[in-house]
Amino acid sequence: MRVWLMVIALALSAHLINAEGSGARMPGALGSQDEGDPQWDGDSHGLGRLVLSVGNSGGFGPAIYPKGSYKEYLAAGWLVIGAIQGEDTLAQSWFEPAVAPRGRIIVRSSLDPSLPWYDSTAAHHDCIAVYYDTCTDCGYHPLNVEVTERSRSWGYEYSQDIVLFDYSVKNIGTERLRQIFIGIYADGDVSTTLPGLDTGGVRDDMVGFLERYPAVYLDAKCPVDTEQVNIAWTADNDGNMRRIQPETHVLDITGIKFIRAPRDSMNVTFNWWATGWRWDPYHDFGPQARATYRPLASGLMGTPQTEEEWYHFLSNGERDYDQAYQATMRSFDATWVQPPDTWIDSVNTGLDPRYLISIGPFGLDPGQTLQFTTAFVAAMSFHRHNQIHRFLPDNPYGWYERVYFELLARNALWAEWIYDNPGVDTDFDGYAGEFTVCDLDRDSVWLCDTLVDSSADPDTNYIACRWEYGAVDTVWRKGDGVPDFRGAFPPPNPSTTRLVSPRGDTIPAMRVYPETGKIRLVWNGAATENSIDPFLHRNDFEGYSVYLAYDSRPTSFSLVTTYDHENYNRWIWNKERRSFVCYPTPYTLEQLRCMHADSCNDTTWRPEPYHRDNPLIVPGGPKGDDAVFYFEPCGPNRSILANDPINANTGIRKVYPNAVKPAYTDPDSMRIYYTDPDDTTYFTPEGYFKYYEYEYVFDNILPTQVYYVNVTAFDYGYPGLGLSGVEGDPANLPKAVYPLPSSEVIKEQGLGVFVYPNPYRLDGDYRELGYEAILRWHLPEDKTRLIHFANLPPRCTISIFSLDGDLIRELKHDVDPEDYLANHATWDLINRNMQLVVTGLYYWVVEDDRGNVQIGKLVIIM
C-alpha cells in the first residue's frame, strides 16, 4: 500500500538526515555507497534560528527551532507528485538519488570566496539535489520524472526563519503526464526532544490554513488592507505553558506555502488528517467535503493509503477548516463529513495531525519541465497566554484571539519577497510588479477630465479619471514574477567601490597609508551613502564600522569603532492588531522634536525616556482616542565624529569637516558646473569628493604583524517589517598591510632597507610577547621564528651570507607595487639545506630589478 511506501521513505530519509546533525557540512561528508547503488546523502540548513535537514530523495526534516533548543517542529516533510499517465492514476513520493558517485548533494555558498564551493550567485547556503522516480521494482508504477531540488537559506535577520525550496520536475519518460498535481506533505510532531522530557507533544498538535492577514508592511496611517498568505501551519495546542520547566515549552509555529507555480494562476488545496487517534489505527480522521467525499479502502476516515487516494487528496480542491474548529461542526453539517460525536472534543484539543498542501493541475510532455517554489517558514511566539488551554475544545474563537499569526505572516511575506523582489523589473520588460498607493493625508480627490481621441474618425471625446493625493506612499507588494532569490542587502563597502576623478582616472574609494606602528585608513563614501537598495527602493544608509584582523577569515575581524546617524524607530499602538506597530523608516531627533516637543527648537526634549514600559501618551487621537508612542534607538547612535574632541563618541573623523556637500554624487554631473579639474571646492587633489572623505587611525600597533583592515557600511533596515539593519561583510576585499612606510613613501624619501629584530635573540620571548606565532600557536617554536625585512623594493632578491661568504638563504621578493605588502618580507631562520641557522654574524644583500644593491649586517644569538 502507498502509505507503507511513504513510511519507509520517511524513515530512511530521517535516518540519513539525522546523521548529519544540525550544522552545514562540507560536501562529501557522508560515506560513499557502492558504485551503482543510489547515492543517499543529506545536509542541514542552520545559518539562522531555523535548523532544517534536507535529503536528496524528496524529503526534508526534522526541523529544530530555535537553533540549539532541542524543540522539534517538523518530523518530516515530503514532495508528492500525482498525475494521470495513460489510463493510470499515479501518486508518487518515493524518489531515489542518482547512483554513486554522482548522486551527492552539491553545496554552494556566497559567503567565503576562499572556499572551493563559493558561488557569488548562490544564497549563503545552497543545497542542490537531483533524484528520480524511475524505479520499476519498488511496488508501484513510476512517473518517470527527474527532480532537481535547490534549497536555499540566508543568514540575514529577516531570513533566519526561512528556507526556500526551488524545484524543477522533468518528464524523462515517453508518455505525456496529464492532470499533474504537486504537493508537500508534512508531519509536524511538535515536541521537546531532550531525553527525559517526554511531554506527549506529538499527540496534542494543531494544524490549519492561514489564507489572509493584514498587510504588515503598510504605514500606520494607511488604510487597513489584507494580503494573501496561503500558508499551511502546525503548532502545539497550548505551547505546554502550564509546565514549570521552560525547556518543555513549544511556543512557536511553522508552515509551508507555495510561492511559485508552473503558471500564473495558482489554486492551492489544503487537506489534513490525524493518524492513529489515541494510537488506535482504526480511529483515524480527516475532513472531507461531502461534495468531493471519497471512501477510503482501509475503512478509515482520514489517512490516504493507495495511489488513487493520494491523488484524490492532491486534486480534490478542498481547503479544510482548521482543526480547532472541529467542535463547531456536528453531524448535521451540510458541507463536511463528520467523525462520530464522541471523537470531536479530542480532535479539537489536539492530535497527531499531518497535512498536504498542493497545487495543480498541469500537463507535462516528454522532455518538458515544470518549475515551482515552496518555502518552509518558522515564527516565534505563536503562544503567549498561559491559560489558552481553557478555550479548547468548546471556544476555538477565544483560542484564536489569543494566538499570534503576525510573525508567521510576516516571514511568509519575506519568503515571497526574497524569491521575487517587489518593484524590481528583473527581466527589463517594463513591468515591476504590484503596488499600493497609500494616501497618508487622507485627503485624496477623484478628478475626471474630458479628453479627445484624435486617432478615431471622427474625433471622439472620452472621460479619464484619476486619484489626486496630497501626500502618498507607493508601497510595492509584489514583484514581476521573475525569480530573484535575493533579499535586502547593505550599502556597498567602500572597499568594493571605485570612483572616476575629474581627470578621468579610476581610483579606489578605500585606501591605507601605513607608517611605522600606525595605519591610517581613509575612505570615500560618495557611492556608499547614496546607494539605493533595489529591494526596498530607498536610500537606507545608516553608518560605518571599522574592523581589524590578523588574517582574512570572516571570523577573525574585530569591531574597532562605528559611526551612525542619530535616529529612532517610532512605535504606535494599533488597536486592531492589539500590538505596537513600527513606522517603516526611522526618524531623526529633529523630526521627533517637531512632532512631540513643545517646538522644533526645544533642545531639552529627548525620546529615550519614552520606552515600551513608559510610553508617550498623546490625548485626543484621530478618533478621540489617546495615541500611544514609544521610541527606540536605531543603532548605537554614535553620530558625533572625532572632529569634535570634547563630545566625540566615535573614533572616525571627517578629513574635510567644513566641506560643502555636492549637489550631485556623480563627478560627471559636477563637471558641468565645475569644469576646472584643479577645483578644490568640492574635490581633493586626487579627485575625491571632499564631503564624503573619512579616516580612522590605528595607532600603537606592531610593525612585525600584518593587519587586515576594512570599513563596512550598514543600513537601518525596514523597521516597519521588523528588519533591523544589514551590514556588509568585513572580509569582503579588506586591505592587508604592515604598519611600515609604503612603497611609494620609501621611493619618495629614499628610505633604506632595515631588518628587525636585530639582533635576533632566542631568549627574547618574542612568541610570548605576541611578536611571533600569533596565528600559529599550534606549531613548535622553531617553526614560528621570523626576521623581518622592511622598506624593500617591490621586486628584489634577498640574499643572506655568513662571514665566510657562504650563501645561507636566497629569497625572491616580487610583489605588485600597488600591494600594501610590497615593502615587506620575512625569513624563517632556515638555511638552504632546510636546517635552523646557528649563532653568528651574517650579511644580508638586497638587489632590486634595476641592479641597485643595499647591504647590511644581522646578528643571531641562539
XYZ file of C-alpha atoms in Angstrom, residues 115-763:
649
model
C 36.220 28.126 -0.072
C 36.040 25.697 -3.006
C 32.225 25.695 -3.011
C 31.991 29.510 -3.259
C 29.479 30.802 -5.814
C 28.653 34.511 -5.955
C 25.208 33.732 -7.436
C 24.245 31.364 -4.627
C 22.494 32.074 -1.352
C 24.509 31.936 1.849
C 23.855 28.177 1.804
C 22.515 26.256 -1.198
C 21.938 22.511 -1.370
C 21.354 21.084 -4.843
C 19.993 17.536 -5.153
C 18.843 15.539 -8.180
C 16.615 12.496 -7.754
C 14.362 10.282 -9.848
C 11.114 8.367 -9.947
C 12.134 5.606 -12.310
C 12.200 2.539 -10.082
C 10.405 -0.389 -11.769
C 10.644 -2.891 -8.907
C 9.540 -0.717 -5.953
C 5.928 -1.909 -5.869
C 4.366 0.934 -7.846
C 4.203 2.325 -11.367
C 6.842 5.083 -11.838
C 6.029 8.516 -13.229
C 9.465 8.659 -14.897
C 10.389 12.143 -13.741
C 13.683 13.775 -12.777
C 13.514 16.309 -9.938
C 16.156 18.964 -9.317
C 15.743 20.466 -5.871
C 17.672 23.525 -4.717
C 17.109 24.530 -1.101
C 18.360 27.981 -0.143
C 18.916 29.849 3.101
C 20.429 33.166 4.145
C 21.918 34.326 7.423
C 20.313 37.774 7.484
C 17.977 38.557 10.360
C 14.906 38.837 8.121
C 15.603 35.416 6.567
C 16.758 33.443 9.619
C 13.378 31.654 9.885
C 13.072 30.717 6.193
C 14.314 28.002 3.836
C 13.254 28.234 0.194
C 12.901 25.130 -1.999
C 13.117 25.582 -5.751
C 12.050 22.520 -7.776
C 12.289 21.531 -11.421
C 10.338 18.428 -12.461
C 11.268 16.998 -15.869
C 9.377 14.303 -17.741
C 12.106 11.869 -18.789
C 9.630 9.212 -19.898
C 7.962 8.633 -23.236
C 4.339 9.338 -22.230
C 2.584 12.637 -21.537
C 1.690 13.248 -17.893
C -1.799 14.747 -17.589
C -3.574 16.453 -14.687
C -0.394 16.789 -12.625
C -0.780 17.937 -9.029
C 2.218 18.780 -6.885
C 2.084 18.653 -3.109
C 4.165 18.927 0.043
C 3.249 16.534 2.843
C 4.209 17.465 6.415
C 4.138 15.544 9.692
C 4.666 18.151 12.421
C 5.187 16.270 15.704
C 5.801 19.435 17.735
C 7.682 18.351 20.847
C 10.719 18.698 23.061
C 13.449 16.238 22.119
C 15.560 16.396 25.288
C 15.831 12.940 26.873
C 13.636 12.506 29.923
C 11.282 15.333 28.979
C 8.546 13.421 27.197
C 5.620 15.828 27.056
C 3.410 13.784 24.774
C 3.750 16.701 22.393
C 3.226 14.741 19.191
C -0.305 13.878 20.333
C -1.577 17.402 21.065
C -0.771 19.394 17.931
C -2.997 21.607 15.803
C -2.958 22.342 12.076
C -4.684 24.934 9.933
C -4.513 27.163 6.900
C -3.928 30.924 7.075
C -5.423 32.389 3.916
C -5.181 36.161 4.510
C -3.679 38.513 7.074
C -3.496 42.308 7.482
C -0.719 43.752 5.340
C 2.062 44.313 7.871
C 4.168 46.450 5.534
C 1.769 49.411 5.213
C 2.397 52.663 7.034
C 0.349 53.053 10.225
C -1.537 55.905 8.538
C -2.541 53.745 5.591
C -6.000 52.177 5.433
C -6.046 48.616 6.750
C -5.576 46.084 3.963
C -5.027 42.345 3.841
C -2.514 40.261 1.959
C -2.939 36.727 0.644
C -0.760 34.377 2.720
C -1.964 30.846 1.866
C 0.259 29.006 4.319
C -0.462 25.645 5.962
C 0.725 25.615 9.577
C 1.422 23.367 12.553
C 1.706 24.346 16.215
C 1.192 22.898 19.681
C -2.311 23.333 21.082
C -1.187 25.315 24.162
C 2.609 25.582 23.944
C 2.971 23.440 27.094
C 2.899 26.718 29.003
C 1.355 25.049 32.046
C 4.569 23.121 32.612
C 7.105 24.571 35.026
C 10.221 23.731 33.008
C 10.711 26.319 30.223
C 12.687 23.773 28.208
C 9.424 21.895 27.652
C 7.609 24.933 26.238
C 6.975 24.832 22.487
C 5.626 28.306 21.807
C 6.411 28.699 18.125
C 4.838 27.797 14.787
C 5.965 26.526 11.376
C 4.299 26.408 8.000
C 4.675 25.600 4.317
C 3.498 27.667 1.380
C 3.771 27.631 -2.389
C 5.427 30.744 -3.781
C 5.758 29.919 -7.469
C 3.586 27.710 -9.653
C 4.229 26.485 -13.211
C 1.667 29.025 -14.430
C 0.406 32.386 -13.194
C -2.817 31.172 -11.601
C -2.260 29.055 -8.511
C -5.121 27.068 -6.972
C -3.985 25.891 -3.548
C -5.518 22.796 -1.963
C -5.176 22.004 1.750
C -6.082 18.686 3.404
C -5.250 17.464 6.886
C -5.829 14.280 8.827
C -4.855 12.702 12.140
C -3.326 9.248 12.035
C -3.672 6.768 14.876
C -6.150 8.645 17.021
C -5.195 7.708 20.607
C -2.664 5.420 18.891
C -5.513 3.239 17.661
C -5.125 2.681 13.883
C -8.868 2.201 13.481
C -9.625 5.677 14.818
C -8.398 7.920 12.075
C -9.970 11.159 10.880
C -9.550 13.987 8.408
C -12.078 16.465 6.982
C -13.667 15.645 3.652
C -16.224 17.792 1.884
C -19.463 15.987 1.154
C -19.292 17.191 -2.466
C -15.920 15.512 -3.061
C -16.119 12.722 -0.468
C -14.206 9.555 -1.239
C -14.475 6.462 0.987
C -11.041 5.077 1.800
C -10.163 1.485 1.013
C -8.913 0.923 4.549
C -12.254 1.848 6.045
C -10.601 4.687 7.940
C -11.732 8.303 7.725
C -8.541 10.257 7.177
C -5.207 8.851 6.041
C -4.812 8.048 2.321
C -3.255 4.660 1.618
C -3.395 3.887 -2.100
C -2.045 5.838 -5.031
C -5.598 6.689 -6.108
C -6.401 8.044 -2.611
C -3.267 10.164 -2.508
C -4.103 11.558 -5.929
C -7.626 12.343 -4.702
C -6.324 14.405 -1.796
C -3.823 16.175 -4.047
C -6.541 17.149 -6.505
C -9.848 17.468 -4.598
C -9.667 21.288 -4.456
C -10.619 21.419 -0.777
C -9.377 23.853 1.809
C -10.104 22.049 5.018
C -11.265 24.013 8.021
C -8.705 24.462 10.793
C -8.532 21.608 13.256
C -9.540 23.887 16.152
C -12.944 24.499 14.537
C -13.932 20.828 14.577
C -16.111 21.317 17.672
C -18.201 23.950 15.893
C -19.382 21.353 13.336
C -21.674 18.463 14.087
C -23.037 15.546 12.166
C -25.759 17.665 10.566
C -23.221 19.955 8.893
C -24.177 20.340 5.227
C -20.659 20.833 3.899
C -18.340 18.485 5.761
C -18.401 14.804 6.652
C -18.018 14.445 10.420
C -16.402 11.898 12.734
C -18.505 10.296 15.463
C -19.578 12.871 18.079
C -17.527 11.072 20.722
C -14.339 11.902 18.806
C -14.935 15.605 18.248
C -13.589 17.010 21.527
C -10.379 15.041 21.159
C -9.897 16.197 17.575
C -10.472 19.766 18.663
C -7.978 19.737 21.545
C -5.068 18.404 19.514
C -3.953 15.130 17.944
C -1.054 13.858 15.827
C -2.090 15.654 12.613
C -0.436 15.781 9.194
C -1.294 17.952 6.219
C -0.921 18.041 2.449
C -0.758 21.354 0.598
C -0.860 21.104 -3.188
C -1.297 22.980 -6.479
C -2.420 21.988 -9.969
C -3.432 20.785 -12.482
C -0.623 20.956 -15.022
C 0.434 18.982 -18.064
C 3.899 17.744 -18.961
C 5.023 16.308 -22.278
C 8.170 14.184 -22.585
C 11.251 16.388 -22.267
C 9.339 19.291 -20.716
C 9.985 20.750 -17.252
C 7.728 22.224 -14.564
C 9.201 24.706 -12.093
C 7.751 25.643 -8.728
C 8.968 27.093 -5.449
C 7.937 26.490 -1.849
C 9.015 27.903 1.497
C 9.336 26.310 4.912
C 8.723 29.133 7.379
C 9.019 29.321 11.171
C 7.975 32.113 13.544
C 8.467 32.851 17.219
C 5.907 33.420 19.974
C 2.736 31.984 18.485
C 1.688 31.196 22.059
C 1.865 33.981 24.662
C -1.033 33.213 27.047
C -0.532 30.519 29.668
C -4.287 29.959 30.111
C -5.039 29.300 26.470
C -5.774 25.623 27.136
C -9.059 26.664 28.735
C -10.556 27.639 25.380
C -10.407 24.200 23.776
C -12.456 22.299 22.802
C -15.519 24.498 23.287
C -14.337 28.004 22.370
C -12.000 27.964 19.371
C -12.797 31.629 18.711
C -11.346 32.555 22.103
C -8.312 30.399 21.280
C -7.719 32.274 18.022
C -7.975 35.621 19.800
C -5.023 34.597 21.980
C -2.590 33.209 19.401
C -0.400 35.363 17.171
C -0.055 34.804 13.441
C 1.619 38.135 12.659
C 5.220 36.892 12.691
C 4.320 33.851 10.596
C 2.541 36.081 8.065
C 5.493 38.476 8.072
C 8.056 35.726 7.487
C 5.880 34.216 4.757
C 5.856 37.629 3.096
C 9.648 37.853 3.367
C 9.889 34.434 1.708
C 7.855 35.749 -1.242
C 9.875 38.945 -1.444
C 13.212 37.120 -1.356
C 12.040 34.879 -4.171
C 10.687 37.784 -6.242
C 11.758 41.257 -5.122
C 8.784 43.660 -5.071
C 9.054 46.512 -7.534
C 12.091 45.059 -9.322
C 11.827 44.625 -13.095
C 14.210 41.677 -13.284
C 13.740 40.938 -16.984
C 13.581 44.634 -18.012
C 10.250 44.299 -19.800
C 8.732 47.390 -18.194
C 6.679 45.547 -15.539
C 7.941 45.663 -11.959
C 5.022 44.112 -10.062
C 2.051 45.235 -7.980
C 1.932 48.213 -5.654
C -0.435 50.064 -3.349
C -0.699 53.852 -3.323
C -1.388 54.891 0.247
C -2.919 58.325 0.882
C -1.090 59.410 4.037
C -3.045 62.641 4.457
C -6.478 61.074 3.839
C -7.273 63.985 1.514
C -7.381 62.287 -1.890
C -9.692 63.673 -4.594
C -11.208 61.804 -7.549
C -10.688 64.005 -10.618
C -12.067 63.417 -14.100
C -11.063 65.129 -17.337
C -12.705 65.149 -20.766
C -10.124 64.219 -23.397
C -10.230 63.853 -27.186
C -9.185 60.719 -29.045
C -7.904 62.204 -32.311
C -6.998 58.773 -33.675
C -10.698 57.983 -34.063
C -12.688 59.075 -37.089
C -14.389 61.350 -36.303
C -12.639 62.675 -33.144
C -14.215 61.131 -30.075
C -14.470 62.561 -26.578
C -13.842 60.320 -23.609
C -13.522 60.777 -19.853
C -10.356 59.825 -17.930
C -10.424 59.784 -14.139
C -7.692 59.537 -11.527
C -6.991 59.982 -7.856
C -5.070 63.083 -6.808
C -3.258 62.644 -3.500
C -1.905 65.186 -1.039
C 0.849 63.041 0.465
C 1.290 59.490 -0.746
C 3.438 56.440 -0.177
C 3.855 53.954 -3.011
C 4.306 50.543 -1.452
C 5.416 47.707 -3.696
C 3.738 44.485 -2.624
C 4.707 42.016 -5.343
C 7.465 41.520 -7.891
C 7.379 40.981 -11.623
C 7.043 37.202 -11.408
C 10.665 36.557 -12.400
C 12.731 34.886 -9.642
C 15.401 36.967 -7.925
C 16.313 34.815 -4.898
C 17.797 37.900 -3.338
C 16.958 39.805 -0.198
C 17.677 43.245 1.138
C 21.383 43.886 1.346
C 23.558 46.621 2.821
C 25.101 49.588 1.026
C 28.362 48.623 -0.694
C 31.533 48.584 1.378
C 33.891 51.382 0.285
C 36.478 48.678 -0.450
C 34.234 47.392 -3.251
C 33.642 50.733 -4.990
C 35.717 52.813 -7.401
C 35.475 56.477 -8.305
C 36.268 58.336 -11.515
C 38.186 61.544 -10.892
C 37.629 64.784 -12.869
C 40.726 63.819 -14.841
C 39.150 60.512 -15.814
C 41.258 58.331 -13.518
C 39.642 55.318 -11.831
C 40.614 55.376 -8.174
C 39.692 53.136 -5.233
C 37.293 54.507 -2.652
C 39.236 52.953 0.244
C 42.977 53.446 0.774
C 45.503 52.832 3.544
C 48.508 54.952 4.433
C 50.856 52.935 6.670
C 53.625 54.320 8.863
C 55.834 52.666 11.461
C 53.445 51.402 14.152
C 50.473 53.136 12.565
C 47.886 52.627 9.796
C 45.729 55.453 8.504
C 42.561 54.084 6.889
C 40.829 56.541 4.546
C 37.658 56.034 2.545
C 35.233 57.969 0.403
C 31.537 57.296 0.934
C 30.022 59.015 -2.104
C 28.880 55.757 -3.711
C 28.084 54.069 -0.404
C 25.984 56.815 1.161
C 23.935 57.476 -1.968
C 23.212 53.875 -2.993
C 19.615 52.739 -3.425
C 18.619 49.352 -2.065
C 16.901 47.705 -5.067
C 14.863 45.558 -2.710
C 13.445 48.424 -0.623
C 13.612 51.145 -3.337
C 15.116 53.689 -0.997
C 18.393 55.037 0.294
C 18.729 53.480 3.730
C 22.379 54.189 4.561
C 22.914 54.351 8.315
C 26.633 54.317 9.093
C 30.111 52.749 9.029
C 32.022 50.216 11.107
C 35.814 49.847 11.163
C 37.360 46.386 11.592
C 40.797 44.929 12.288
C 42.003 41.318 11.914
C 45.194 39.234 11.869
C 44.027 37.227 8.851
C 41.293 37.371 6.213
C 38.851 34.852 7.681
C 35.378 36.340 8.358
C 35.503 35.191 11.992
C 38.801 36.970 12.631
C 37.588 40.549 12.228
C 37.020 42.589 15.386
C 34.956 45.748 15.537
C 37.117 48.765 16.441
C 34.700 51.676 16.166
C 31.457 52.661 14.478
C 29.617 55.759 13.309
C 25.924 56.065 12.506
C 23.231 58.682 12.166
C 21.278 59.586 15.276
C 17.746 58.361 14.623
C 14.985 56.420 16.326
C 12.304 53.898 15.489
C 8.840 55.235 16.300
C 6.186 52.791 17.511
C 2.449 53.460 17.825
C -0.215 51.314 19.461
C -2.558 49.734 16.910
C -5.897 48.700 18.404
C -6.883 46.453 15.508
C -3.682 44.397 15.752
C -3.537 44.594 19.566
C 0.146 45.466 19.409
C 2.600 48.273 18.766
C 3.352 48.909 15.097
C 6.634 50.434 13.952
C 6.715 53.130 11.300
C 8.516 51.970 8.137
C 11.531 54.270 8.490
C 13.333 55.809 11.475
C 13.049 59.460 12.482
C 15.803 61.930 13.269
C 15.894 63.670 16.632
C 14.909 66.930 14.928
C 11.851 65.309 13.339
C 10.702 63.822 16.643
C 11.093 67.149 18.413
C 8.902 68.831 15.821
C 6.276 66.089 16.328
C 6.284 65.687 20.094
C 8.155 68.524 21.824
C 6.754 71.959 22.583
C 8.515 73.244 19.463
C 11.093 72.188 16.908
C 13.626 74.286 18.812
C 13.095 72.511 22.132
C 16.582 71.084 22.632
C 15.714 69.594 26.037
C 13.222 67.011 24.727
C 14.668 63.509 24.240
C 12.958 60.301 23.078
C 14.911 57.920 25.369
C 12.609 58.279 28.429
C 9.639 57.057 26.367
C 10.338 53.344 26.038
C 7.906 50.431 25.802
C 7.315 50.321 29.565
C 6.869 54.086 29.796
C 5.234 55.212 26.537
C 4.347 58.721 25.461
C 0.578 59.223 25.626
C -0.895 61.966 23.418
C -4.555 62.685 24.290
C -7.197 63.131 21.608
C -6.145 60.977 18.704
C -7.823 60.935 15.258
C -10.874 59.108 16.619
C -10.901 60.728 20.028
C -8.632 58.058 21.470
C -5.267 58.596 23.054
C -2.303 57.986 20.778
C 0.397 55.892 22.459
C 4.009 56.010 21.242
C 7.380 54.742 22.300
C 10.837 55.117 20.765
C 13.980 53.033 20.494
C 17.403 53.954 19.102
C 18.073 52.749 15.578
C 21.584 51.502 16.288
C 24.160 52.847 18.752
C 23.583 56.477 17.593
C 27.305 57.267 17.654
C 26.958 60.317 15.476
C 29.490 62.760 16.950
C 32.642 62.421 14.883
C 36.150 62.657 16.277
C 36.437 66.150 14.760
C 34.731 67.241 17.997
C 37.465 66.431 20.571
C 35.173 67.060 23.554
C 31.903 65.293 22.690
C 33.061 62.674 20.172
C 31.607 59.191 20.665
C 33.387 57.565 17.724
C 36.992 57.406 16.555
C 36.013 58.096 12.934
C 36.548 61.631 11.704
C 35.919 63.599 8.520
C 39.046 64.545 6.635
C 37.410 67.806 5.491
C 34.880 68.688 8.216
C 33.925 72.018 6.596
C 33.499 70.694 3.062
C 30.342 71.613 1.161
C 28.014 68.754 0.228
C 27.940 68.439 -3.580
C 24.653 68.832 -5.370
C 25.373 65.662 -7.337
C 27.102 62.441 -6.337
C 28.337 61.755 -9.856
C 31.587 63.590 -10.720
C 30.465 63.814 -14.359
C 27.437 65.860 -13.306
C 29.602 68.102 -11.146
C 31.944 68.775 -14.062
C 29.109 70.510 -15.898
C 29.229 73.252 -13.289
C 32.893 72.979 -12.214
C 34.919 72.496 -15.364
C 38.292 73.250 -13.755
C 39.940 69.868 -12.953
C 42.016 71.614 -10.275
C 38.958 72.942 -8.445
C 39.298 72.445 -4.671
C 35.797 73.498 -3.601
C 34.386 70.007 -3.902
C 37.311 67.796 -4.929
C 40.516 66.712 -3.235
C 43.740 66.986 -5.286
C 43.331 63.283 -6.106
C 39.768 63.796 -7.378
C 37.653 62.558 -4.448
C 34.614 64.396 -3.139
C 35.821 66.177 -0.015
C 32.460 65.966 1.734
C 32.494 62.142 1.791
C 36.119 61.650 2.902
C 36.545 59.851 6.262
C 39.507 58.438 8.134
C 40.425 56.324 11.124
C 43.931 55.831 12.539
C 45.108 52.535 14.046
C 47.901 53.626 16.395
C 50.459 51.843 18.564
C 50.318 48.581 16.625
C 53.125 46.121 15.983
C 55.223 46.591 12.831
C 56.022 42.856 12.983
C 52.409 41.833 12.300
C 50.411 42.017 9.101
C 46.959 43.515 9.714
C 43.787 43.226 7.686
C 41.697 46.395 7.864
C 38.319 47.219 6.387
C 35.371 49.528 6.768
C 31.832 48.245 6.259
C 28.583 50.083 5.642
C 25.250 49.228 7.217
C 21.673 50.396 6.752
C 18.695 50.919 9.043
C 16.725 48.039 7.549
C 12.952 48.099 7.375
C 11.662 48.749 10.919
C 8.043 48.503 9.786
C 8.617 44.837 8.928
C 10.878 44.040 11.845
C 14.007 44.127 9.680
C 16.964 45.517 11.566
C 19.949 46.954 9.771
C 22.019 44.796 7.441
C 25.801 45.209 7.385
C 28.417 44.452 4.760
C 30.965 41.688 5.226
C 34.271 42.895 6.758
C 36.019 40.003 4.977
C 34.976 41.392 1.584
C 38.131 42.884 -0.013
C 39.991 44.029 3.117
C 43.421 45.642 2.844
C 46.398 43.640 4.170
C 49.213 45.871 5.379
C 52.200 46.056 7.691
C 52.400 49.237 9.777
C 55.513 50.363 7.939
C 56.123 53.062 5.313
C 54.503 52.275 1.970
C 56.459 51.561 -1.215
C 55.556 54.990 -2.541
C 56.886 56.744 0.574
C 60.009 54.576 0.547
C 60.719 55.632 -3.038
C 59.895 59.316 -2.492
C 62.011 59.642 0.650
C 64.776 57.254 -0.366
C 64.325 55.094 2.735
C 66.763 52.234 3.086
C 66.095 48.593 3.865
C 66.296 47.600 7.525
C 65.973 44.341 9.433
C 64.233 43.662 12.731
C 64.616 42.357 15.361
C 68.368 42.882 15.111
C 69.942 41.233 16.961
C 67.577 38.290 16.951
C 67.753 36.714 20.441
C 66.471 33.250 21.246
C 65.773 34.454 24.789
